[in-house]
Coordinates of C-alpha atoms and ligand atoms in Angstrom, one line a residue:
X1 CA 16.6 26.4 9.0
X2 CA 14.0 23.8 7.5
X3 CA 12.3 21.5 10.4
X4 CA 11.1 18.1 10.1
X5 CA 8.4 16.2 11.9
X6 CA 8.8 13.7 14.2
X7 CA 6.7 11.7 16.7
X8 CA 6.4 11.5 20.2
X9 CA 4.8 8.5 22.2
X10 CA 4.8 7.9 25.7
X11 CA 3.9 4.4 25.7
X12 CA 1.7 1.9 28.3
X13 CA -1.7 3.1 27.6
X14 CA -4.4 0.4 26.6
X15 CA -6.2 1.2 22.8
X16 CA -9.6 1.6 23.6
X17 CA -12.5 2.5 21.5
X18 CA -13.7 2.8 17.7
X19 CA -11.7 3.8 14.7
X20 CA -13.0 4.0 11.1
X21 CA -10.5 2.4 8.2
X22 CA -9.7 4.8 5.4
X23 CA -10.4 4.2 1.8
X24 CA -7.7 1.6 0.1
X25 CA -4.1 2.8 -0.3
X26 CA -3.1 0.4 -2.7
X27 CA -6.6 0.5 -4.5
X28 CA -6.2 4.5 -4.9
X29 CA -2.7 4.6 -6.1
X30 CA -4.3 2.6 -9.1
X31 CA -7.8 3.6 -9.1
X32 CA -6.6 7.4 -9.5
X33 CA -4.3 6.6 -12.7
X34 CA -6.9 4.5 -14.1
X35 CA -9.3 7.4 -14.5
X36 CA -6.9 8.5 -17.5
X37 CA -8.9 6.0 -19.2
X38 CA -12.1 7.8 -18.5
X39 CA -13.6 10.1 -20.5
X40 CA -15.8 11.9 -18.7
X41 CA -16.4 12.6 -14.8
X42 CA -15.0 9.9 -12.7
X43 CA -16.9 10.7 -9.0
X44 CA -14.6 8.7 -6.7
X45 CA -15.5 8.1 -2.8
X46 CA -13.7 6.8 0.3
X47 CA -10.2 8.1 -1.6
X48 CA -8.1 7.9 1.5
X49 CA -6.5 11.5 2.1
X50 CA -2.6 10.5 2.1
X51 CA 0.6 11.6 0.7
X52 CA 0.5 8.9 -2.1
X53 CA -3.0 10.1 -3.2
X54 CA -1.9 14.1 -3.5
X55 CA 1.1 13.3 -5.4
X56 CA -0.8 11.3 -7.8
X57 CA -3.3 13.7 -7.4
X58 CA -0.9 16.2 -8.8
X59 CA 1.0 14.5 -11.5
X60 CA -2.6 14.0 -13.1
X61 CA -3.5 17.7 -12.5
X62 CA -0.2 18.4 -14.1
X63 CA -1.0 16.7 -17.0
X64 CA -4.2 18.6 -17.9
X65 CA -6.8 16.9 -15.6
X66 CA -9.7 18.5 -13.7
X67 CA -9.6 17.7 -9.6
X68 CA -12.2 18.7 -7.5
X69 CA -12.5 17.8 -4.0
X70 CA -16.5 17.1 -3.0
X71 CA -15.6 16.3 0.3
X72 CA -12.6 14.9 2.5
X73 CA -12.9 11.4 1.0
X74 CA -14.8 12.2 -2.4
X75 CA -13.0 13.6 -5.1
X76 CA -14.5 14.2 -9.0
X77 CA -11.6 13.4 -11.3
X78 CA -12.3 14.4 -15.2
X79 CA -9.3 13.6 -17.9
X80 CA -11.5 14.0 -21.0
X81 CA -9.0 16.8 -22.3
X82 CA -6.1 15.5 -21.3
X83 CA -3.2 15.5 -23.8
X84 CA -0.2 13.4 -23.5
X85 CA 2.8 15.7 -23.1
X86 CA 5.5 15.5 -20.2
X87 CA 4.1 14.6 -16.5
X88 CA 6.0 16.0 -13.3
X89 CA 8.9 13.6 -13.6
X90 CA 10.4 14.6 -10.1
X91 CA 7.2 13.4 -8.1
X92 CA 6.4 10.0 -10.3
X93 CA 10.5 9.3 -9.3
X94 CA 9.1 9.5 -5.5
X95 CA 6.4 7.4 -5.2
X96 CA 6.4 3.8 -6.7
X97 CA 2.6 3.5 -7.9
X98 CA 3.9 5.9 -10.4
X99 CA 4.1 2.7 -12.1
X100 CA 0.6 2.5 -13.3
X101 CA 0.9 5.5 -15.2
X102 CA 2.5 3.3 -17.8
X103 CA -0.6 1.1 -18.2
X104 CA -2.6 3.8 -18.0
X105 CA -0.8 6.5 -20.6
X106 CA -0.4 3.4 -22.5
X107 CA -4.1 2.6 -22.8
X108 CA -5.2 6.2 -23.3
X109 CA -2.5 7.6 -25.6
X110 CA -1.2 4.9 -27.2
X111 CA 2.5 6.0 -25.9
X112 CA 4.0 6.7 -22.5
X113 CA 6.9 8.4 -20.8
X114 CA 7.5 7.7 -17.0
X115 CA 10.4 7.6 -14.6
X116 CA 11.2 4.5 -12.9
X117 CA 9.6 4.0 -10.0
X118 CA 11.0 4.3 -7.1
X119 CA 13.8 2.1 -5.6
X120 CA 14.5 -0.8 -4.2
X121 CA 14.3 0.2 -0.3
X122 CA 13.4 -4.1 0.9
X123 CA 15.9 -5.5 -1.8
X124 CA 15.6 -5.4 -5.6
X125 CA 12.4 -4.4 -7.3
X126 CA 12.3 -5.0 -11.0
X127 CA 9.2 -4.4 -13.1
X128 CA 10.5 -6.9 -15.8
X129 CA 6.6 -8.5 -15.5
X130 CA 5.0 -5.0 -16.2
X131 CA 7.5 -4.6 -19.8
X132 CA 7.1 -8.5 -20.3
X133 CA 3.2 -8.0 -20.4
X134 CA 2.8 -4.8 -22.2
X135 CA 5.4 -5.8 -25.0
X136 CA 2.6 -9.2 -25.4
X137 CA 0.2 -6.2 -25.8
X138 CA 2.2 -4.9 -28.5
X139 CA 4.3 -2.0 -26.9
X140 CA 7.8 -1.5 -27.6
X141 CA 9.2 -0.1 -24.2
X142 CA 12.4 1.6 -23.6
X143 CA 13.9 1.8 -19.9
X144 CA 16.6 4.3 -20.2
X145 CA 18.8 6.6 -18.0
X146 CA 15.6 6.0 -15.2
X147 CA 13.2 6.6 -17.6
X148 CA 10.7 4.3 -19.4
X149 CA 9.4 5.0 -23.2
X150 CA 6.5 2.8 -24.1
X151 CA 4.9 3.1 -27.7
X152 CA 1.6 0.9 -29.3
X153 CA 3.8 1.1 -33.3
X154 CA -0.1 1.8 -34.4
X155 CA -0.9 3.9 -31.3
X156 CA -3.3 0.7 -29.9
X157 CA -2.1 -1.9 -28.1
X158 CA -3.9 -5.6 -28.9
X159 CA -5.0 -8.2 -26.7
X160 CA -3.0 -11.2 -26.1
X161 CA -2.2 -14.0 -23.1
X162 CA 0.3 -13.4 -20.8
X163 CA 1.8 -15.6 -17.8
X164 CA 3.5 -13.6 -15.2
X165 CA 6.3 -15.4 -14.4
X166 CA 6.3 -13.7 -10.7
X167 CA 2.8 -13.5 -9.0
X168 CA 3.0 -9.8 -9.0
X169 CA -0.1 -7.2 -8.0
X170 CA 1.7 -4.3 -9.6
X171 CA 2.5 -5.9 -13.2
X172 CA -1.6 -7.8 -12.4
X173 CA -3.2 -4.3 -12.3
X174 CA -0.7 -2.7 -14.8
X175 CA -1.8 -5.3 -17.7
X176 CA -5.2 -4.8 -16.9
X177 CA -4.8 -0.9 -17.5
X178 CA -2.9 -1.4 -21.0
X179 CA -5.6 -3.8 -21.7
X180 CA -9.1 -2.3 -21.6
X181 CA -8.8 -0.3 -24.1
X182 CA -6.7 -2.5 -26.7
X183 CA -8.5 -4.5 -29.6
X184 CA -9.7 -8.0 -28.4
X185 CA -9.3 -10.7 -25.5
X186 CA -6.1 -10.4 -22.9
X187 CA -5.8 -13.4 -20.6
X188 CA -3.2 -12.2 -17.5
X189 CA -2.5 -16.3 -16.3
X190 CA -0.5 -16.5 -12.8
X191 CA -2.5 -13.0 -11.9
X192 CA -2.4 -11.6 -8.1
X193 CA -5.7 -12.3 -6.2
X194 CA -5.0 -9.0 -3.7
X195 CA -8.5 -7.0 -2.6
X196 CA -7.5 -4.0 -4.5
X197 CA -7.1 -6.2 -7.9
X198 CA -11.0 -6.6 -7.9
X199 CA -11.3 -3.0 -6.9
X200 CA -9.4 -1.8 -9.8
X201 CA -11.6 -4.0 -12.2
X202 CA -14.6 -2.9 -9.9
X203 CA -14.0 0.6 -10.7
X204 CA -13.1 -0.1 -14.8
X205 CA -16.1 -2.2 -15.3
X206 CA -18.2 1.0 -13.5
X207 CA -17.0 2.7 -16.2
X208 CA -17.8 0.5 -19.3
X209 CA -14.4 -2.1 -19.4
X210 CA -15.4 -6.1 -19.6
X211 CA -12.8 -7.3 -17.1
X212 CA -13.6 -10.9 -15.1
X213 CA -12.0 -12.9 -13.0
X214 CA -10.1 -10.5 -10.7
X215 CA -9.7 -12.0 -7.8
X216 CA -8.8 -15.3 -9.4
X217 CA -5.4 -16.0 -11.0
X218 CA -6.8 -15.7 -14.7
X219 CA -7.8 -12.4 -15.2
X220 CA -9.3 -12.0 -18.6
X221 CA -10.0 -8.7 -20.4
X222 CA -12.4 -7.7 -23.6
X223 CA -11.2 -4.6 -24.5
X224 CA -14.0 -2.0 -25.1
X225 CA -14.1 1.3 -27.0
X226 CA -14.0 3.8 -24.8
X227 CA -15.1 4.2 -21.0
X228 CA -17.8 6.7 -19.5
X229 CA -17.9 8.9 -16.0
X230 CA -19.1 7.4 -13.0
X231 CA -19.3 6.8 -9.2
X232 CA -17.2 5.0 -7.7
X233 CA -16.3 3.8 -4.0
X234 CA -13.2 2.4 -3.0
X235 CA -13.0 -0.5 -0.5
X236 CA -11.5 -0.1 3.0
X237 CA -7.8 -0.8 3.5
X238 CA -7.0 -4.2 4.8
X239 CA -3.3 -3.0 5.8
X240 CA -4.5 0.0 7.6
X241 CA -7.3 -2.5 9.6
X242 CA -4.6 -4.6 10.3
X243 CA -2.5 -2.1 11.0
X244 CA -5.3 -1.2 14.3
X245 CA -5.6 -5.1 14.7
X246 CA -2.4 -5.6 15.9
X247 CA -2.4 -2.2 17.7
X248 CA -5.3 -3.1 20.1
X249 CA -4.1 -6.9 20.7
X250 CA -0.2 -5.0 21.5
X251 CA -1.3 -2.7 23.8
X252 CA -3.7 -5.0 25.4
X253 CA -6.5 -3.3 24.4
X254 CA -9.9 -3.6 23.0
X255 CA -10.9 -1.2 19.7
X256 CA -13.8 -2.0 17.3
X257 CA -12.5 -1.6 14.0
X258 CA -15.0 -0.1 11.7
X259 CA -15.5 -0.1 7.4
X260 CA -13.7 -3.1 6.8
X261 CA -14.7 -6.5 4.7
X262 CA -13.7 -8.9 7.6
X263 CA -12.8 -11.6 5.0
X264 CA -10.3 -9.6 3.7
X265 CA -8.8 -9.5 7.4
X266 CA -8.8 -13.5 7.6
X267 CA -5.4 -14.0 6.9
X268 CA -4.3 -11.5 9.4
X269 CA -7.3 -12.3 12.0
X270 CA -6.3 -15.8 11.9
X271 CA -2.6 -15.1 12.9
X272 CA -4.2 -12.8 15.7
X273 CA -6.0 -15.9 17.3
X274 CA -3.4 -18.1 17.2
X275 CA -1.6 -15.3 19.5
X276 CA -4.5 -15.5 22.2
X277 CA -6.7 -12.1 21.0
X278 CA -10.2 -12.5 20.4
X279 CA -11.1 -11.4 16.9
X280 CA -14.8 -11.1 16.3
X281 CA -16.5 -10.3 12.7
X282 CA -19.4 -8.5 12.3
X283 CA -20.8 -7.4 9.2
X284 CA -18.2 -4.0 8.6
X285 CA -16.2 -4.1 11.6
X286 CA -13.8 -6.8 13.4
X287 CA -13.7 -6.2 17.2
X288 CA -10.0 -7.2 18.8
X289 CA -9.8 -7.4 22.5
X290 CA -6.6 -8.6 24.3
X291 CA -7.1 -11.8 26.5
X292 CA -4.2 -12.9 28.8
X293 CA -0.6 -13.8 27.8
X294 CA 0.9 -13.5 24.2
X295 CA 1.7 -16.5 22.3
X296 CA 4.4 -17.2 19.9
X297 CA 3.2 -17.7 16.6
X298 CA 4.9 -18.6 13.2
X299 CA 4.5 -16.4 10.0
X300 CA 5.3 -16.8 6.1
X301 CA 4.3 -13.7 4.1
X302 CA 2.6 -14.5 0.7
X303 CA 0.9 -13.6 -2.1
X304 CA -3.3 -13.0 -1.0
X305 CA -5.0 -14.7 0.6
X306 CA -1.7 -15.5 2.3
X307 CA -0.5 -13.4 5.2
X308 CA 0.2 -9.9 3.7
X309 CA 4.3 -8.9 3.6
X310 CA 2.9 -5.0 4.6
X311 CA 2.2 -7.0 7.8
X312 CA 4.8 -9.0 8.6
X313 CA 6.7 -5.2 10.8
X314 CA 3.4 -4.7 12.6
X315 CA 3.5 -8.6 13.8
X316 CA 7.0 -8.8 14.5
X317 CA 6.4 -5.9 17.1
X318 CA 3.5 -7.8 18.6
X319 CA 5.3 -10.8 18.7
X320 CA 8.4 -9.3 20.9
X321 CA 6.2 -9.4 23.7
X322 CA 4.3 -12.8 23.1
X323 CA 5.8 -16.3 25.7
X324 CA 8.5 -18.1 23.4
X325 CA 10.4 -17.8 20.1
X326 CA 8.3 -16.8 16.7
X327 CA 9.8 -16.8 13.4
X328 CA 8.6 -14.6 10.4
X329 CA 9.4 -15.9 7.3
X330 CA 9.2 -12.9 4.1
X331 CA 8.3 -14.8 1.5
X332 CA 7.8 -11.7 -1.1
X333 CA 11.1 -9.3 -0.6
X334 CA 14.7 -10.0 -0.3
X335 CA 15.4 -7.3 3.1
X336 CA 12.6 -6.4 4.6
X337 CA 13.5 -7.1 7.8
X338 CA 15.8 -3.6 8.6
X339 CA 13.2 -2.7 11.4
X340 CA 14.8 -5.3 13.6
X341 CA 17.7 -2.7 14.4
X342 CA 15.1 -0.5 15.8
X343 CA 13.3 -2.7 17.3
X344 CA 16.3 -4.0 19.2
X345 CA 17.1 -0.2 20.4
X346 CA 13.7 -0.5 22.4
X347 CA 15.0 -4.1 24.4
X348 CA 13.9 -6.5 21.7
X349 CA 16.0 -9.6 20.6
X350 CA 15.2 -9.8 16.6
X351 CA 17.5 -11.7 14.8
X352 CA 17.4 -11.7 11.0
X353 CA 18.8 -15.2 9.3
X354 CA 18.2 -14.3 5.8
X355 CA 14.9 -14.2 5.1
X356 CA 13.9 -15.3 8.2
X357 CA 13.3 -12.9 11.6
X358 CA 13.8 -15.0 14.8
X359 CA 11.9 -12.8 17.4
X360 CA 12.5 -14.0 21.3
X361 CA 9.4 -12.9 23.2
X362 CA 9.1 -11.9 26.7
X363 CA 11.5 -8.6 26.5
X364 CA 9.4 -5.6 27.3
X365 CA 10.2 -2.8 25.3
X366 CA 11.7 0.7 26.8
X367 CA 11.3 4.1 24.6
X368 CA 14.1 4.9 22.4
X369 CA 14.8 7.1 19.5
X370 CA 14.1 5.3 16.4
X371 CA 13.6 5.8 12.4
X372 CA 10.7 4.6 10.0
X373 CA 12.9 2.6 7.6
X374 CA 9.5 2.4 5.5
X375 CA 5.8 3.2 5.7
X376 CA 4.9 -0.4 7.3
X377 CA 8.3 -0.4 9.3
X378 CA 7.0 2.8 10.7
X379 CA 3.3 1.3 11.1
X380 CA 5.5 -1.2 13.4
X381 CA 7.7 1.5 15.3
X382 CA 4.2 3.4 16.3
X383 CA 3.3 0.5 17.8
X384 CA 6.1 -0.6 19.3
X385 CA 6.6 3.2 20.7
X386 CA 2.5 2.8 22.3
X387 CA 3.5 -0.6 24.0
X388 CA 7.0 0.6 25.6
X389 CA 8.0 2.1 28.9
X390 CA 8.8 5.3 28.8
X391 CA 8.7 7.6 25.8
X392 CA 9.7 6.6 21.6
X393 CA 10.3 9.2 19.4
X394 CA 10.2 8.2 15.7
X395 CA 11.5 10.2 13.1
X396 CA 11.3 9.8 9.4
X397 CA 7.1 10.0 9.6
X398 CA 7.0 11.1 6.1
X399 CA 7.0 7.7 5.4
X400 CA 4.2 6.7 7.5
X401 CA 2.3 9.7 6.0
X402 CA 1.9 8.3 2.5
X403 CA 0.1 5.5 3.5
X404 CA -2.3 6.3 7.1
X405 CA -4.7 8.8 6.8
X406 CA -5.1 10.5 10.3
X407 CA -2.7 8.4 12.3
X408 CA -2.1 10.6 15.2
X409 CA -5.5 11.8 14.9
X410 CA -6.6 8.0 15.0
X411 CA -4.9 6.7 17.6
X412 CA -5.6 9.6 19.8
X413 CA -8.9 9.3 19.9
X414 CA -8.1 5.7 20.8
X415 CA -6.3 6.7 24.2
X416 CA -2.9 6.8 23.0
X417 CA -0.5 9.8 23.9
X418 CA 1.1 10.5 20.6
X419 CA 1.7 13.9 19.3
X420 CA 4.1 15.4 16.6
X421 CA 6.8 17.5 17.2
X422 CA 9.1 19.2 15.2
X423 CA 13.1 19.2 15.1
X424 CA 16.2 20.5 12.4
X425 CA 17.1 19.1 9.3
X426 CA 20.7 18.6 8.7
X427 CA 20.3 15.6 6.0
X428 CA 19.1 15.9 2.5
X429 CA 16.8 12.5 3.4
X430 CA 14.3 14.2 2.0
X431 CA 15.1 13.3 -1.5
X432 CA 15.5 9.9 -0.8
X433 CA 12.0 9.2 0.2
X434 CA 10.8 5.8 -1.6
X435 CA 7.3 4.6 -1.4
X436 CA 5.8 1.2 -1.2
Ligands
UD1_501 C1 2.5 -3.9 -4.2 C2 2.2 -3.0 -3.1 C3 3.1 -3.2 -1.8 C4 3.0 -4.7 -1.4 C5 3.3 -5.6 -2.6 C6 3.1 -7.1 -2.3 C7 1.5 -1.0 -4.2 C8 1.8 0.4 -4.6 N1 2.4 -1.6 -3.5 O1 3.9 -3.7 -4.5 O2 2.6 -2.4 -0.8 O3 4.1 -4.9 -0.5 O4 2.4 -5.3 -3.7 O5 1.8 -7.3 -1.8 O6 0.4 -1.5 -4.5 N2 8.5 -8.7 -9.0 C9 9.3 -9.0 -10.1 N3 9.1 -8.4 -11.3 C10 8.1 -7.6 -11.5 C11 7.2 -7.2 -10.4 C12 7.4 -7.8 -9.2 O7 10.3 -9.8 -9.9 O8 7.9 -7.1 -12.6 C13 8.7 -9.3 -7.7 C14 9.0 -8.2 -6.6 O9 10.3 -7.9 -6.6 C15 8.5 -8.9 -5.4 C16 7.3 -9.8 -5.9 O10 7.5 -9.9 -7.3 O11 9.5 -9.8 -4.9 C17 5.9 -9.1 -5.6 O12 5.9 -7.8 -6.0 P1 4.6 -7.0 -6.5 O13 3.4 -7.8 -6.1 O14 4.7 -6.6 -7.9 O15 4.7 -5.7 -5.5 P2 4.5 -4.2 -5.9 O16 3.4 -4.1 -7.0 O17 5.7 -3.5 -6.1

């Protein structure tokens, strides 16, 4: 019989202490396909060690790339002699920054075969914006039977402007892959402004691409040659930080929270004071330390700088236990909001309207068994499961595993009593598994 991992929290202990922030999820799930632009040794640091990153990881491997681990967060990545031919389509169909591989194959090889990513686990998630701005560069793509063919007719793309119709980080840093290497200017108008957008351009113009402007919505892109090796280091991952944030203002707690950019933490440090925590910023850490009562607070996810949607679970949870009624507003995603049914299993009143969550504070939570609908709705359970009475047991972790490097590890060392157990499995949810 195959077992799967679960974990077990006995909740009402106070965070206390330091934790360290992990390399960028979001930045390393593009950061590692971009390197098939590279020719030549591509030394990357601060890669955050997570399930996303080794299946990525693989696929390149898989299609002819060197990887060689320096150390636990530095990896040397070398695609000089990689030949486009068939990539592992079982794992791209598994995670959704598969996505990128399109761009990138695109850029390199002039052609591209991927799957589509994967699905549409917080409502529909087209990637009409990705096709809409490589076609502009001169691609013909085909989406068919779950795969996508993408072909330059003269094997190289050109540059051209595109408006993004949707303000979307995915189709942002997928246009900027296509377009590096193409002839001439690209203009992406209506561009995401996210952290890991400058990091992907960070990392390109490291390596000999002319991109400016990430980090503003007009991203524009002299394509260049070719690109040479280097070193680069990824920034620290304002959804993980967060993630801590609200862990140590939930539990009533008080944890330094170390290798972060505290600007990139505004949006969410904000939202934290407005609660009652004290958020202080110092040069590469944030310290949060829990002061008296909870209160409510209103949300709308948005686009960066706005407050992050891969946030919006972890608040909800910290708001079930502030004085009065919150509301979250999801501004990205149709359904992201199917954590409420587990959050309700521990004593909390969520009700979803739409795309609205109506959260009545004041209900203490009591441990329950409950799933991870999703990597961020696990991030959410965790901490739900460290605030509550009694003990949580969460299963479906894999999904928290693609996207928080040491979790248990972490939050151990922070006073919490988590651990990870193992029990039977009688489902076949393990191909199911969608990433975000
Ligand atoms: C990325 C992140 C995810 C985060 C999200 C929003 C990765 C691997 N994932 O996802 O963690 O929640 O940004 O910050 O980096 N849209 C379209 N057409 C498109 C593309 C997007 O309609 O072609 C829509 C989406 O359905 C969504 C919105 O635009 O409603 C934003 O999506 P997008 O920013 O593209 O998110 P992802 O890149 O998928």
């Amino acid at each position: 019989m195959c077992f799967l991992e679960k974990y077990v929290i006995k909740g009402g202990k106070p965070l206390k202490g330091e934790v360290t922030i992990s390399g960028a999820k979001n930045a390393a799930v593009a950061i590692i396909p971009a390197s098939l632009l590279v020719k030549g040794v591509c030394r990357i640091e601060n890669m955050p060690h997570i399930s996303d990153t080794d299946m990525l990881l693989t696929i390149l491997k898989e299609l002819g790339a060197k990887v060689r681990f320096i150390d636990n967060s530095t990896i040397d990545i070398d695609c000089t002699n990689v030949e486009f031919g068939n990539a592992p389509f079982d794992l791209m169909r598994k995670i959704r920054a598969s996505y990128y591989l399109i761009g990138a194959m695109l850029g390199r090889f002039g052609k591209a075969k991927t799957t589509m990513p994967g699905g549409c686990n917080f409502g529909c998630r087209p990637i009409d914006q990705h096709i809409k701005g490589m076609e502009a560069l001169g691609a013909e793509i085909n989406v068919k039977n779950g795969f996508v063919y993408a072909a330059a007719p003269e094997g190289k793309l050109h540059g051209s402007f595109i408006y993004l119709d949707k303000v979307s980080v995915g189709a942002t840093m997928n246009i900027i892959l296509a377009s590096v290497l193409a002839t001439g200017r690209t203009i992406i108008e209506n561009a995401a402004r996210e952290p890991h957008i400058v990091d992907l351009a960070n990392f390109l113009n490291s390596m000999g691409a002319d991109v400016r402007g990430a980090g503003t919505d007009t991203i524009k892109v002299n394509g260049v040659e070719s690109l040479h090796g280097g070193t680069y280091a990824i920034i620290p991952d304002q959804i993980e930080a967060g993630t801590y944030m609200v862990a140590a203002a939930a539990t009533k707690g008080e944890v330094l929270i170390k290798n972060v950019i505290p600007k990139h933490l505004e949006c969410i440090s904000e939202k934290l004071r407005e609660t009652g925590t004290i958020v202080q910023n110092f040069e590469d850490s944030v310290l949060v330390r829990a002061s008296g009562n909870l209160r409510k607070v209103n949300i709308k996810t948005l686009p960066y700088p706005g407050f992050p949607t891969d946030m919006q679970p972890q608040m909800a949870t910290l708001l079930c236990q502030a004085e009065g009624t919150s509301v979250i507003t999801e501004g990205i995603y149709d359904n992201r909001f199917k954590y409420a049914a587990e959050l309700n299993k521990m004593g909390a009143n969520v009700n979803v309207e739409g795309k609205m969550a109506i959260i009545e504070g004041g209900h203490s939570l009591t441990g329950a068994p409950v799933m991870a609908c999703d990597l961020r709705a696990g991030a959410a359970m965790v901490i739900a499961g460290l605030c509550a009475n009694g003990e949580t047991e969460i299963e479906d972790i894999h999904y928290i595993e693609r996207g928080y490097e040491d979790f248990v590890e972490k939050l151990r060392r922070l006073g919490a009593d988590i651990c990870i157990a193992e029990y039977p499995d009688d489902t076949d949810k393990k191909d199911n598994v969608i990433a975000v």
